[in-house]
Structure formats: C-alpha cells, structure tokens
CSV table of C-alpha atoms and ligand atoms in Angstrom, one decimal:
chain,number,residue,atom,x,y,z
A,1,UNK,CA,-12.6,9.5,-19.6
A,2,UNK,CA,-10.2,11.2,-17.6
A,3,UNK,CA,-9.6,10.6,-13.9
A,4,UNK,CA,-7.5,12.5,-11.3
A,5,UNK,CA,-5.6,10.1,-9.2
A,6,UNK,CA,-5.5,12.1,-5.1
A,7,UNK,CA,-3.2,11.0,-2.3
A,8,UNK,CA,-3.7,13.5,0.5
A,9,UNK,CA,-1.4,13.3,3.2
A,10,UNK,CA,-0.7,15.4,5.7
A,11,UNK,CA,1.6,17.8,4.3
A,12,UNK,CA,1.8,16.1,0.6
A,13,UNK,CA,-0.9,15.7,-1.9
A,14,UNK,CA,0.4,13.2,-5.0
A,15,UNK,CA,-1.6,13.0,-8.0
A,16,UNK,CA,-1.4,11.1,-10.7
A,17,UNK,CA,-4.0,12.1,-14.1
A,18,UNK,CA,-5.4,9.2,-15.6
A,19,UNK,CA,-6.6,9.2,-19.7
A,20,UNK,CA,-8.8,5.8,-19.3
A,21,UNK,CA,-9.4,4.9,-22.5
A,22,UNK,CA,-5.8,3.7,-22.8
A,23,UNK,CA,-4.9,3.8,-19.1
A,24,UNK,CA,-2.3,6.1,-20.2
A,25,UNK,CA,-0.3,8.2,-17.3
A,26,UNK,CA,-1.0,12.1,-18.8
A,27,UNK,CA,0.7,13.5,-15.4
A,28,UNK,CA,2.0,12.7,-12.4
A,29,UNK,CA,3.3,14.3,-9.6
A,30,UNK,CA,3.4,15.7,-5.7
A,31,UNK,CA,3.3,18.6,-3.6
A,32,UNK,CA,5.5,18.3,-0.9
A,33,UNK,CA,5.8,20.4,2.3
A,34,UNK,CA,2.5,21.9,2.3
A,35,UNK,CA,2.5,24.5,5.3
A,36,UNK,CA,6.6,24.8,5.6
A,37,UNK,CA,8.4,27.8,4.6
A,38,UNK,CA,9.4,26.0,1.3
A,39,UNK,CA,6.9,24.0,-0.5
A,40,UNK,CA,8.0,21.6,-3.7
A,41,UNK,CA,5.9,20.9,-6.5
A,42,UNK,CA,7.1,18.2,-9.0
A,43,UNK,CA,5.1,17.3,-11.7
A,44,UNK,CA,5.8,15.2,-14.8
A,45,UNK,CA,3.9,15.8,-18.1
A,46,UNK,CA,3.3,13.0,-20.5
A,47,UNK,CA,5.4,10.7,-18.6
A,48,UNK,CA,8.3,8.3,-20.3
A,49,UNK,CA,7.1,9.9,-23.7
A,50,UNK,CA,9.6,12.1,-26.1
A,51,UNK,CA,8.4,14.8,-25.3
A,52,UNK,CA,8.3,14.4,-21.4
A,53,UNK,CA,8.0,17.3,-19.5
A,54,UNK,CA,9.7,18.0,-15.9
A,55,UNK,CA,8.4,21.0,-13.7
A,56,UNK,CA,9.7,21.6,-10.5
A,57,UNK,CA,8.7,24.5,-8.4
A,58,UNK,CA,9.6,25.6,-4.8
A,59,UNK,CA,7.6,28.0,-3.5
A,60,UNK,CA,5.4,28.9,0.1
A,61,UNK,CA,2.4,26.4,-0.5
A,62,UNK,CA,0.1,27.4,2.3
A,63,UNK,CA,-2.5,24.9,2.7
A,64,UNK,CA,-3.7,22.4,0.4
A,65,UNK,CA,-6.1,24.0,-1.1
A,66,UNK,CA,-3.2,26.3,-2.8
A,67,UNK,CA,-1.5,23.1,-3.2
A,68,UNK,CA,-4.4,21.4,-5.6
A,69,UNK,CA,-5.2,24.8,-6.8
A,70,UNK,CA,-1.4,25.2,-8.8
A,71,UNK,CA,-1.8,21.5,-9.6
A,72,UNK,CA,-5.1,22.8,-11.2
A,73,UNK,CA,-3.0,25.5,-12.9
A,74,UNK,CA,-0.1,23.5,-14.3
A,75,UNK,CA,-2.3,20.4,-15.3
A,76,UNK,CA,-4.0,23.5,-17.4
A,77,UNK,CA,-0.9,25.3,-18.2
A,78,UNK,CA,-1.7,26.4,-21.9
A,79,UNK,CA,1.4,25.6,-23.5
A,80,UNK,CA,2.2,22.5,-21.3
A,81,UNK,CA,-0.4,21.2,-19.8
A,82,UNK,CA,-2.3,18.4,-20.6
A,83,UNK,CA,-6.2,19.5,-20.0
A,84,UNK,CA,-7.8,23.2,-20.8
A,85,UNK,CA,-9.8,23.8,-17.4
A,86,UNK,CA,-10.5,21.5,-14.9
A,87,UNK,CA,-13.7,20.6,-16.3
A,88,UNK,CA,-12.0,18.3,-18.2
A,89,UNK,CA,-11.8,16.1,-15.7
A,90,UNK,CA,-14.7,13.5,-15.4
A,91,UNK,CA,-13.9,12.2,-12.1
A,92,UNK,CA,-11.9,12.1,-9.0
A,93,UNK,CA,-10.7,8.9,-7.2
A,94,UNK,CA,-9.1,9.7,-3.5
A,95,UNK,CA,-7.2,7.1,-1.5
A,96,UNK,CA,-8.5,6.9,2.4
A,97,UNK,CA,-6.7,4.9,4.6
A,98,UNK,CA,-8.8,3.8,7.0
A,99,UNK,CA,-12.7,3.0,6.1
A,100,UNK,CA,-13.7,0.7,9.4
A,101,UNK,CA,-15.9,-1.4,9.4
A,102,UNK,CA,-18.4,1.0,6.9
A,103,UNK,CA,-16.5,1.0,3.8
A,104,UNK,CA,-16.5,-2.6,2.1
A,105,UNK,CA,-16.1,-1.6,-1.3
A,106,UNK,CA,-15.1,1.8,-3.3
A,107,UNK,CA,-17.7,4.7,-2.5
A,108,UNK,CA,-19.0,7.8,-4.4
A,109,UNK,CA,-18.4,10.6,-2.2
A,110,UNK,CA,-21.9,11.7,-0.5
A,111,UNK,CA,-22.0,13.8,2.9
A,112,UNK,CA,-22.8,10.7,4.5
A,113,UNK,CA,-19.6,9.2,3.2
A,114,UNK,CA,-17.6,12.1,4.8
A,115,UNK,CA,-19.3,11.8,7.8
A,116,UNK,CA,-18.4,8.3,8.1
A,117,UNK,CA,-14.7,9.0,7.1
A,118,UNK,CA,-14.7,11.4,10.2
A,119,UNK,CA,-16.2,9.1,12.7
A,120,UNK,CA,-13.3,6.8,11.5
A,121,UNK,CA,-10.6,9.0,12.3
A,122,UNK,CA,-10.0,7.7,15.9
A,123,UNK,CA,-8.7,4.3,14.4
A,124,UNK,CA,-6.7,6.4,11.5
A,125,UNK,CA,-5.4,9.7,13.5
A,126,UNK,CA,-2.8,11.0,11.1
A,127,UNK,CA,-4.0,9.8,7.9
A,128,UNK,CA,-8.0,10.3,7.8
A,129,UNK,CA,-8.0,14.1,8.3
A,130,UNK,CA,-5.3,14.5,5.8
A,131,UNK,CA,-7.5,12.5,3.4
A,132,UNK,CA,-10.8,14.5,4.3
A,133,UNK,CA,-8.4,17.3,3.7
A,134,UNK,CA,-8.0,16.5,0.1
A,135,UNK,CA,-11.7,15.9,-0.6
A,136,UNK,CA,-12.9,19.1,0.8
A,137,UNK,CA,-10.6,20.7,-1.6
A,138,UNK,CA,-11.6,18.6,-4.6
A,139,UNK,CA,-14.7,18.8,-4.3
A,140,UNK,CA,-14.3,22.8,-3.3
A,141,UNK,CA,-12.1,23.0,-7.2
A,142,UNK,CA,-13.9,20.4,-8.8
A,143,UNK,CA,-17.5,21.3,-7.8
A,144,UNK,CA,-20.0,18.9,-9.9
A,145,UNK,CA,-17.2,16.2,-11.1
A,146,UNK,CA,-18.0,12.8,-9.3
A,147,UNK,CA,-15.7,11.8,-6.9
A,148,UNK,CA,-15.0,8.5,-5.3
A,149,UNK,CA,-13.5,6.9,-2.0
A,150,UNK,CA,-11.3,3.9,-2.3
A,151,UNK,CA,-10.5,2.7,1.0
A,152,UNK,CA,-7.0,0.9,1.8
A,153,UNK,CA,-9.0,-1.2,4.6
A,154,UNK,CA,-11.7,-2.2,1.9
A,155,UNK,CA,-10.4,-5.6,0.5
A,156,UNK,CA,-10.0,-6.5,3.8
A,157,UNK,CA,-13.4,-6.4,4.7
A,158,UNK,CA,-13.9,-10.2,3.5
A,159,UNK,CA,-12.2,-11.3,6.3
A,160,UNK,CA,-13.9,-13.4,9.2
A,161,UNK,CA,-14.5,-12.7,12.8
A,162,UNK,CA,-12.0,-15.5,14.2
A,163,UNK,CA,-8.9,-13.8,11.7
A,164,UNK,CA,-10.4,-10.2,12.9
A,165,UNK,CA,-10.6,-10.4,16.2
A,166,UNK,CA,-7.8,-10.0,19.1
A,167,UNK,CA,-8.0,-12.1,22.0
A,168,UNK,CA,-8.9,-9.3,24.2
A,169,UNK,CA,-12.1,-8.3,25.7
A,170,UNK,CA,-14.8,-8.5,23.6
A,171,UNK,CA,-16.1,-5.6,24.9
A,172,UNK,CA,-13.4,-3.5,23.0
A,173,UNK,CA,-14.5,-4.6,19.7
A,174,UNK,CA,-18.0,-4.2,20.5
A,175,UNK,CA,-17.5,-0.4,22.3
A,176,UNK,CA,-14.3,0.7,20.4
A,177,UNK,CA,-14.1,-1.4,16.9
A,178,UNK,CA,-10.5,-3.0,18.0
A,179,UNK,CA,-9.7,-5.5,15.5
A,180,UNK,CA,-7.9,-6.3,12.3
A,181,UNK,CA,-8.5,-4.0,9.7
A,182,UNK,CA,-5.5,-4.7,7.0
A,183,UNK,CA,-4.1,-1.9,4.6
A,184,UNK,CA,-2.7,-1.7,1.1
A,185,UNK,CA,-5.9,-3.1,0.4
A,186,UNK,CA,-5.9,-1.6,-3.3
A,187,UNK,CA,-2.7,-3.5,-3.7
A,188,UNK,CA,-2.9,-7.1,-3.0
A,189,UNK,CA,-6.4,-6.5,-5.1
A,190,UNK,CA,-4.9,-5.4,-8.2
A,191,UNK,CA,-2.1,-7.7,-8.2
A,192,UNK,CA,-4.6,-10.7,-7.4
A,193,UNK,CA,-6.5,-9.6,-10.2
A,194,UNK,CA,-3.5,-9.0,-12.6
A,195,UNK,CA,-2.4,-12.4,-11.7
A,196,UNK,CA,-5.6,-14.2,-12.3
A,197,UNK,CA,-5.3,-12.5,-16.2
A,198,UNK,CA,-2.1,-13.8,-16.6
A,199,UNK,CA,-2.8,-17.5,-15.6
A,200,UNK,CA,-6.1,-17.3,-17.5
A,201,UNK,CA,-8.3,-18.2,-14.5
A,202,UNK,CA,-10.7,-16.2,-12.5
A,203,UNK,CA,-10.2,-14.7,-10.0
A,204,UNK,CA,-12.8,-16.4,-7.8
A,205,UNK,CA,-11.3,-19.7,-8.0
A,206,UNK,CA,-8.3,-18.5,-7.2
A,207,UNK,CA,-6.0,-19.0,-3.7
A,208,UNK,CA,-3.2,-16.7,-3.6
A,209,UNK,CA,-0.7,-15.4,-1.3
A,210,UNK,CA,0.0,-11.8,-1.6
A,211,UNK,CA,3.2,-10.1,-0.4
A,212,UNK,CA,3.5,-6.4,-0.7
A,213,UNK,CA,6.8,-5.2,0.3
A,214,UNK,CA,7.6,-1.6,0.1
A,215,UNK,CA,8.4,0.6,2.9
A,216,UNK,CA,5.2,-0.6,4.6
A,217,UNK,CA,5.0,-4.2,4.3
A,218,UNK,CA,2.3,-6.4,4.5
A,219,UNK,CA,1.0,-10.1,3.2
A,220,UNK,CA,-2.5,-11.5,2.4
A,221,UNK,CA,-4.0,-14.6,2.7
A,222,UNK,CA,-7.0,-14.7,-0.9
A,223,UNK,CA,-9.4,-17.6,-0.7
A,224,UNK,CA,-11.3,-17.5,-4.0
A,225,UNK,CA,-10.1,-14.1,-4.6
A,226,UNK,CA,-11.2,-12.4,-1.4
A,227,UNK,CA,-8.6,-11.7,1.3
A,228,UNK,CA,-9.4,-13.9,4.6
A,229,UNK,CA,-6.3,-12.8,7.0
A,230,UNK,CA,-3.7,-10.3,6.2
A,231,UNK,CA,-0.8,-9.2,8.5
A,232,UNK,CA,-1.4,-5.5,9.4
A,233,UNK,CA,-4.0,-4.8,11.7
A,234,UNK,CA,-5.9,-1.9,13.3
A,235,UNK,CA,-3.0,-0.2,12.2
A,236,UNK,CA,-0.1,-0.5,9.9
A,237,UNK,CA,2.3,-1.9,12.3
A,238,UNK,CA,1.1,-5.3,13.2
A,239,UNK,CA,3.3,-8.2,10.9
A,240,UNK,CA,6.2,-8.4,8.6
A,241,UNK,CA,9.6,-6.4,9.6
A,242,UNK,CA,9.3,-3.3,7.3
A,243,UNK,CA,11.6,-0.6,6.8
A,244,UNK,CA,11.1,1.7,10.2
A,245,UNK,CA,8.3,-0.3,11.5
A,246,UNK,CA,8.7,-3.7,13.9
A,247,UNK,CA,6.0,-5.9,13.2
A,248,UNK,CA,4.7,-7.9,15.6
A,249,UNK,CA,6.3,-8.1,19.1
A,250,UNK,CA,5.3,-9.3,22.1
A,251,UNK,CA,2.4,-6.8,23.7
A,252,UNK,CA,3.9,-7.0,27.0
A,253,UNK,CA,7.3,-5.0,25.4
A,254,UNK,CA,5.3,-1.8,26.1
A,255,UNK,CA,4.8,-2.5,29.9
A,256,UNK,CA,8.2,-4.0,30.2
A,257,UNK,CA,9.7,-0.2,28.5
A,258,UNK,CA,7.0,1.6,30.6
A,259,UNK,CA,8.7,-0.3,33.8
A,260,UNK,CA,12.4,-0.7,32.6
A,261,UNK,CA,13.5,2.5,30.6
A,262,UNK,CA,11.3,5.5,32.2
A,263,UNK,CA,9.1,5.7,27.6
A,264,UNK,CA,6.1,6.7,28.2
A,265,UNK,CA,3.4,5.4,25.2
A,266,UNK,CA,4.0,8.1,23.1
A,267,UNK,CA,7.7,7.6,22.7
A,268,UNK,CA,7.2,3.6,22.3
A,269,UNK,CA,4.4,4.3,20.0
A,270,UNK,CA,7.4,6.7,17.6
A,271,UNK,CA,9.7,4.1,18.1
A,272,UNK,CA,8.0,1.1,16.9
A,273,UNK,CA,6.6,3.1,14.0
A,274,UNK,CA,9.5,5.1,12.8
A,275,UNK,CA,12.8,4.1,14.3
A,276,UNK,CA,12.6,-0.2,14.2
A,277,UNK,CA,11.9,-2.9,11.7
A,278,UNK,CA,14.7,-3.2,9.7
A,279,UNK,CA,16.3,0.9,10.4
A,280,UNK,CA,15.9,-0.6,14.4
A,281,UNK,CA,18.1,-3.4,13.7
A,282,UNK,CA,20.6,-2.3,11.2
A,283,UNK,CA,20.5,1.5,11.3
A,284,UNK,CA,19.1,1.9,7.3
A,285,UNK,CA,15.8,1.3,6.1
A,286,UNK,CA,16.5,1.3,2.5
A,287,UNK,CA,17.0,-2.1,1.5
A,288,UNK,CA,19.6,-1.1,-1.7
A,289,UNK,CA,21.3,0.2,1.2
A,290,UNK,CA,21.8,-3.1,3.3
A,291,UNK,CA,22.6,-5.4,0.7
A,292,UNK,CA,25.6,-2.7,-0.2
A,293,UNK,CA,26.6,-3.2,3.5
A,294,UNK,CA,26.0,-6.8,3.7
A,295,UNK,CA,28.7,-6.5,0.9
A,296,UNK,CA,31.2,-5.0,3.3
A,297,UNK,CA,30.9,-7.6,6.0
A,298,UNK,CA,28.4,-5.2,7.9
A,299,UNK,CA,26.7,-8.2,10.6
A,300,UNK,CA,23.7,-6.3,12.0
A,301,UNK,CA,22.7,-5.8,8.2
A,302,UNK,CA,23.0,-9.6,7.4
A,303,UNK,CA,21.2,-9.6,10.3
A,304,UNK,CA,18.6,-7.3,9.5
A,305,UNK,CA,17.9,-8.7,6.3
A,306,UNK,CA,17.5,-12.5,7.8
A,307,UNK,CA,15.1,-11.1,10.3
A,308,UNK,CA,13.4,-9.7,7.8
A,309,UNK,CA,12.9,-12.8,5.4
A,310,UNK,CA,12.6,-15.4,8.2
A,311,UNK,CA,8.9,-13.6,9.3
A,312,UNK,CA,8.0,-13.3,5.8
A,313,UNK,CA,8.7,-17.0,5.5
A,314,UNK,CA,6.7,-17.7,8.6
A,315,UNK,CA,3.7,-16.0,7.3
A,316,UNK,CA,4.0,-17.9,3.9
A,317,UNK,CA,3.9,-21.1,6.1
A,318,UNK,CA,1.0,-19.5,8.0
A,319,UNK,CA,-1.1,-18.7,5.0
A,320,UNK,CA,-0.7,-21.9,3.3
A,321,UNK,CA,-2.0,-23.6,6.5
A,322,UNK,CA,-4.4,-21.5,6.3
A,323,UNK,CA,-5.7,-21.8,2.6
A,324,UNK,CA,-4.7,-25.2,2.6
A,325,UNK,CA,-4.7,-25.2,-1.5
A,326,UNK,CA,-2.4,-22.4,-2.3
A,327,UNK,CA,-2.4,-21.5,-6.3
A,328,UNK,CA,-0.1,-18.7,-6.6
A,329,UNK,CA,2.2,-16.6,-4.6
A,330,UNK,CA,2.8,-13.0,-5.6
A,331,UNK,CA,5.4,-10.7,-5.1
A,332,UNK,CA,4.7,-6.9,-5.1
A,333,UNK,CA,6.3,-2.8,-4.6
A,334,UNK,CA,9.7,-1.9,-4.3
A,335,UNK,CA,11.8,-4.7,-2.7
A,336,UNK,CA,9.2,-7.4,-4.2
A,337,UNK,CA,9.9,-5.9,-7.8
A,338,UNK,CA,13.1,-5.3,-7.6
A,339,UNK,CA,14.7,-8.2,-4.9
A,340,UNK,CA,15.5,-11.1,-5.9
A,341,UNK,CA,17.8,-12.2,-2.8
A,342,UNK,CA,14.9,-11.0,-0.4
A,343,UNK,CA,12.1,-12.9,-2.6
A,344,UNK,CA,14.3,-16.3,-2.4
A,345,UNK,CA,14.9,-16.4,1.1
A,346,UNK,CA,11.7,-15.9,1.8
A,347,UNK,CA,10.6,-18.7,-0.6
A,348,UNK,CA,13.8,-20.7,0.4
A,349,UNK,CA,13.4,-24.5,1.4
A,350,UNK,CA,9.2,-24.6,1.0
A,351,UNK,CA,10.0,-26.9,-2.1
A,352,UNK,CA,8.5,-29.8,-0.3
A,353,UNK,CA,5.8,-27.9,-0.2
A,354,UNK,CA,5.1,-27.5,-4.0
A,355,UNK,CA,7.2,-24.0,-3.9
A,356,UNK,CA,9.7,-24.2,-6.3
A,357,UNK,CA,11.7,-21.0,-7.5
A,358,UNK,CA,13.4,-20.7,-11.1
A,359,UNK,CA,16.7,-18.9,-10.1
A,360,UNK,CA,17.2,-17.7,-13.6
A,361,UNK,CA,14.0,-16.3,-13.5
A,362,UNK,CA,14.2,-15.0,-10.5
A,363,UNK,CA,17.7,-13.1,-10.9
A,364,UNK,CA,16.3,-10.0,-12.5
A,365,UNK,CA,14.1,-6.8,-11.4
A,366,UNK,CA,10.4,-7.3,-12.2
A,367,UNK,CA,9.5,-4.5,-14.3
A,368,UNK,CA,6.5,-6.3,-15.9
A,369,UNK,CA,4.3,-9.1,-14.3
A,370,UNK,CA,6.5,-12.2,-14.2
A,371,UNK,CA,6.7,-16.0,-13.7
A,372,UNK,CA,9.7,-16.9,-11.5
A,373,UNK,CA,8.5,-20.2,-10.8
A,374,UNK,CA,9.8,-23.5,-12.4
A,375,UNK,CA,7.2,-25.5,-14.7
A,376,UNK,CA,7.3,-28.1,-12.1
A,377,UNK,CA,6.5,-26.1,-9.1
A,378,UNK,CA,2.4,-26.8,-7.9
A,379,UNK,CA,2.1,-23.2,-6.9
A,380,UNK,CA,3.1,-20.3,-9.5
A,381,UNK,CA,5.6,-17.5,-8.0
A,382,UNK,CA,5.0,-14.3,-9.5
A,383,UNK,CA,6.6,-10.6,-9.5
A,384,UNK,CA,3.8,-8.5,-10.5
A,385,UNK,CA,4.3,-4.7,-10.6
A,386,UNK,CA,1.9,-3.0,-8.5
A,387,UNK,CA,0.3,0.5,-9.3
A,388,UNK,CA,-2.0,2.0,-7.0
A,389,UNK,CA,-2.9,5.3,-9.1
A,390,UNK,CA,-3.9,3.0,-12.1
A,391,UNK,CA,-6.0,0.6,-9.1
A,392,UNK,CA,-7.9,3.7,-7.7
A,393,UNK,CA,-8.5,5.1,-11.2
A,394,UNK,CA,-9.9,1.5,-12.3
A,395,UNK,CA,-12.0,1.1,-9.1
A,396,UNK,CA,-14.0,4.8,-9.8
A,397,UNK,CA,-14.5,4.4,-13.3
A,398,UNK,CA,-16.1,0.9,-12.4
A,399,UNK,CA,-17.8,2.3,-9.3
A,400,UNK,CA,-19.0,5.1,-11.7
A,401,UNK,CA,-20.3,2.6,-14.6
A,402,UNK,CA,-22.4,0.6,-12.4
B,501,LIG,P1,6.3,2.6,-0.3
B,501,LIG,O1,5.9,1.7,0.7
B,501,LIG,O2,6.9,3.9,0.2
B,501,LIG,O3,5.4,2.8,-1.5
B,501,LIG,P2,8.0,1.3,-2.3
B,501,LIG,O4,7.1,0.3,-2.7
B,501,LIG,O5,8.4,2.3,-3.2
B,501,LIG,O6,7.6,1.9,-0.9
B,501,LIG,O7,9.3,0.5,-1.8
B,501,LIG,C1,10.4,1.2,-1.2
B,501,LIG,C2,11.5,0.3,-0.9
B,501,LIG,O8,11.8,-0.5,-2.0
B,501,LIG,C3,12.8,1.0,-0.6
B,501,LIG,O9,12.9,1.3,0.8
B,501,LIG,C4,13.9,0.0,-1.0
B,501,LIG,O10,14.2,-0.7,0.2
B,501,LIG,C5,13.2,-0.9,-1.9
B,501,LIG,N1,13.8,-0.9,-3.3
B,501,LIG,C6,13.6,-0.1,-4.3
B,501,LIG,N2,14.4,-0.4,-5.3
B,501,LIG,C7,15.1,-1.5,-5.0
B,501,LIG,C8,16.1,-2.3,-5.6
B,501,LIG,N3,16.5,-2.0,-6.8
B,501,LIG,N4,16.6,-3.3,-4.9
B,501,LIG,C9,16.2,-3.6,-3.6
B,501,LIG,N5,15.3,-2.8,-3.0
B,501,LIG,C10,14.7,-1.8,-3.6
C-alpha cells in the first residue's frame, strides 16, 4: 500500500510518499513559493539509500494545482521516479490544522467533510483554506483514490470542559466556539504511542507528559493515553515561549499597546505571532543560534533561553498537578531531539519529584527513541523522534482498514 503524505500551506505543498508495508520513505519533498515569480521544487527520491536521488527545480509554479501536478510528474518520472502513474497511489492522507469541535478522530474525505473544514476556517484563517486548497487538487489528480483528513486539533478533542474553556462569557463559546482547541495533535499522539511500545505497556494505562518543541511549541497533559489539557489554544500561540511566538501573556497587553504605543490589533496580532518568543527577546529564533551567542557572553540570549525553559518547567509542574501519577515525560521535534541543555533545565531540580535525569544519557542528539532517565528515577524521561508524515500515513491506512 502506498500512501501520499500532503501538507498544503499557503504557498507550499510538502509531500512525503509512503510504501506501507515497510513504512519505507519512497520520496519526499516541497514546493515552495507557489504563486511568486520563482517557484522551488525539491524532491528527494529514495531517501538516505545509495542510490538517493536530489531534484531541485526553480521554475513559475502558478497555483497549486501545477504545484501537485509536477509533483505527479516527477514522482512518475520514468527513469527516476518511484511510481508509473498516479494510480499507483492507494490513498491520500492530508494534514488540516484546525478541525473544531467536528473532527475527533482522522476522517475519509466526503463533501460533508469539506463542508465542515470550511465552516471551520474562521477559527483557522490562514491555514484551513490552504488545506482545502490541497484537497481540491488531490482529489481533482487523484480522482477515485481515497483520501483522508487528519486533523492537528483531533487528539485534543479528549479534553474536558473545565481545561477547554476560557473564563470569558459563556456566551462566546456557545455563539462563536472560543475555547482551547490544541495543535500538533498528530505529534504528542505518535510519540505517546511510540513511547507506550518501548516501555511495553499500553497506552491506556499510560500518564505522560508530552513536550513538542520545534519552532511551534507546545506540551500535553495524557491521562490514560488521551490528552486532557495541552498548552496551545484556539490558536497556536497560547503557552510555552516558541521561536517567534510569545506564549501566554497577560490579555490586558493588547489594550495596554492599543492605549500606550498607537498598534492597532492587527500589528499586535504580527507581533506576537511572528516577531516574539524567543526572536522577541533575543533577536534569533533558531535555538543553534542562541546557544552559539550564549557562548560569546551574549545576555539577552542567556536570557532568552532561561525564559524559555523556566515556562516549560512551569507547565511540567502544572501537568503533574494535574495527572497527579505521572509515568513518563517525552521530549519531541527539533530542539527536544536535538537539546540536551534546553531538555535539562527544563527538567532541572523536579528530582524530589521522582524526575531524575541521566546526564550521560542525556548529552547526546536523540536520533532514535531514547531513555535519558536514570533507573531510579519514578517517571521515565524520554527523547523520542517525532514524524508526522509517517503519523498521518499510519492514521489513513488504519482509518482506511476499519
Ligand atoms: P517545526 O516546528 O518548524 O517543525 P522543528 O521541529 O524542525 O520545527 O524544529 C526547529 C527548531 O529546532 C529550530 O528552530 C532549532 O531551534 C531547533 N534545532 C534543530 N536542530 C538543533 C540542534 N542541533 N540543536 C538545538 N536546536 C536545534
């Protein structure tokens, strides 16, 4: 069974082609700049394999239709490409950011569906269209293939009224659906999941702490393997301090720069997406980038990074209140992989409270699932690659078995 891997965004599509019986990677890749007057098309054959191949192509791509159509035509290249036509593809899984309050689990793809991802696209503005985008086209290429819908709010749907709701009107939940949602949904799962295989246990009696820390950053709270709070909320910036965007503040900032510094709410709303978090208070976002500064005495870096670690630490404290019994904490995506200073001090001091880190272990870059606890500690740390393509393809084979 082969499955094509689609993350429409905007003005990118990434793929990723997925040979199931082996969970092999046969390509992978992205068009970039769909719409500009230079488009980019990467794509790697047979990844990591000897005979590995790397196209890349600028040219005009127009809209994404042309985009997945020269996809279509290098994945079927004759001499290099890795299918013959795109019937052989069996299905289609396609990320969607936001689901609401419809989407609890992975969907097959029905008019209905599409409808519901529109009527969603209030609470996901940028990101739901460009999804829709990507189906329309799919399904326009791929007529009769099955394709699925895995939401990034999905997991999240576990999660009870008193974690979901703000302590605003009711009447805005009830008219206008404001409440926590949570996003890299398909993450936290799969790690959870790969984390339960590892310690031999299942995953519903399981209590795990999740922390995904990439670009976007977030952390979950799994009770018996469904999530029951999580730190983004109706959108992506509520929570930890991630690379551009703040994490929580106090609400009343936005009046106080409305009355104090002439922004008006779409400049604050930029601002706190693009231009804070860690970017805000150190001028770089990449955290390879801070730690080389750090090194040269650079203070709002140090700074930056303590920030940073301090409100992850807070929400560990938070979730273990809150799941009183915590198994295993897991850390995920690029700086949880690869950060061993960033995963200690956010784990730094909780000993008393069974958290006990191996430093040896610790003092490496995950690039397989990994125990960085000590034997004594009584909840398991763990680096745990994630891999989204590899999640979305799982979640529409299953969706399509059942
Ligand atoms: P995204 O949220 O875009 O998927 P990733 O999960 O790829 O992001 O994480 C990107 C971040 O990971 C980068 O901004 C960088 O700060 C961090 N990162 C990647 N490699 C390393 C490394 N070797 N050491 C520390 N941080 C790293």
């Amino acid at each position: 069974m082969k499955i094509l891997v689609i993350n429409s965004g905007s003005s990118s599509i990434k793929f990723q082609l997925l040979e199931m019986a082996d969970e092999s990677v046969l390509a992978s890749g992205l068009v970039e700049r769909i719409g500009e007057t230079e488009g980019l098309i990467k794509c790697t054959m047979r990844p990591g394999r000897k005979d590995e191949l790397v196209v890349k192509n600028a040219t005009v791509v127009a809209d994404h239709k042309s985009g997945m159509r020269m996809v279509v035509d290098l994945l079927s290249d004759a001499r290099q490409g890795v299918i013959s036509n795109s019937g052989d593809i069996d299905a289609i899984g396609h990320r969607v950011v936001h689901g609401g309050e419809d989407f609890h689990k992975p969907t097959v793809i029905t008019g209905d569906v599409l409808a519901a991802i529109e009527r969603n696209i209030p609470l996901a503005p940028l990101h739901n269209p460009a999804n829709l985008d990507g189906i329309r086209v799919a399904q326009e290429l791929f007529a009769g293939v099955p394709q699925v819908a895995i939401f990034d709010t999905a997991f999240h749907q576990t999660i009870p009224p008193h974690a979901y709701l703000y302590a605003i009107p009711y009447a805005l939940y009830e008219q206008q659906r404001v409440r926590r949602y949570g996003f890299h949904g398909t993450s936290h799962k799969f790690v959870a999941s790969e984390c339960a295989r590892l310690m031999g246990k299942p995953l519903e009696e399981l209590n795990m702490i999740s922390i995904h820390l990439g670009n976007g950053c977030s952390m979950t709270a799994i009770q018996n393997g469904q999530s029951i709070d999580t730190t983004l909320g109706l959108t992506p910036l509520e929570g930890l301090v991630m690379g551009t965007r703040s994490g929580d503040i106090d609400p009343a900032i936005h009046a106080f720069l409305v009355r104090n510094c002439s922004m008006d709410i779409e400049g604050i709303d930029a601002m706190l997406n693009k231009d804070s978090g860690l970017k805000g208070l150190c001028g770089m976002n990449d955290m390879r980038d801070i730690h080389e500064a750090i090194a040269k005495g650079n203070k709002l870096a140090k700074l930056a990074l303590d920030v940073q670690t301090y409100r992850n630490k807070k929400y560990v404290g938070a979730y273990m209140a809150v799941l009183g019994r915590v198994d295993a904490i897991i850390f995920t995506a690029g700086i949880g992989e690869n950060d061993e200073i960033v995963r200690e001090m956010t784990l730094r001091g909780l000993e008393s409270f069974g958290v006990v880190m191996d430093p040896a272990a610790n003092n490496q870059r995950v690039k397989a699932p990994t125990l960085l606890s000590k034997a004594e500690s009584r909840v398991q740390i763990w680096g745990i690659p994630t891999n989204e393509e590899l999640a979305i393809a799982r979640e529409a084979k299953a969706v399509l078995n059942s």
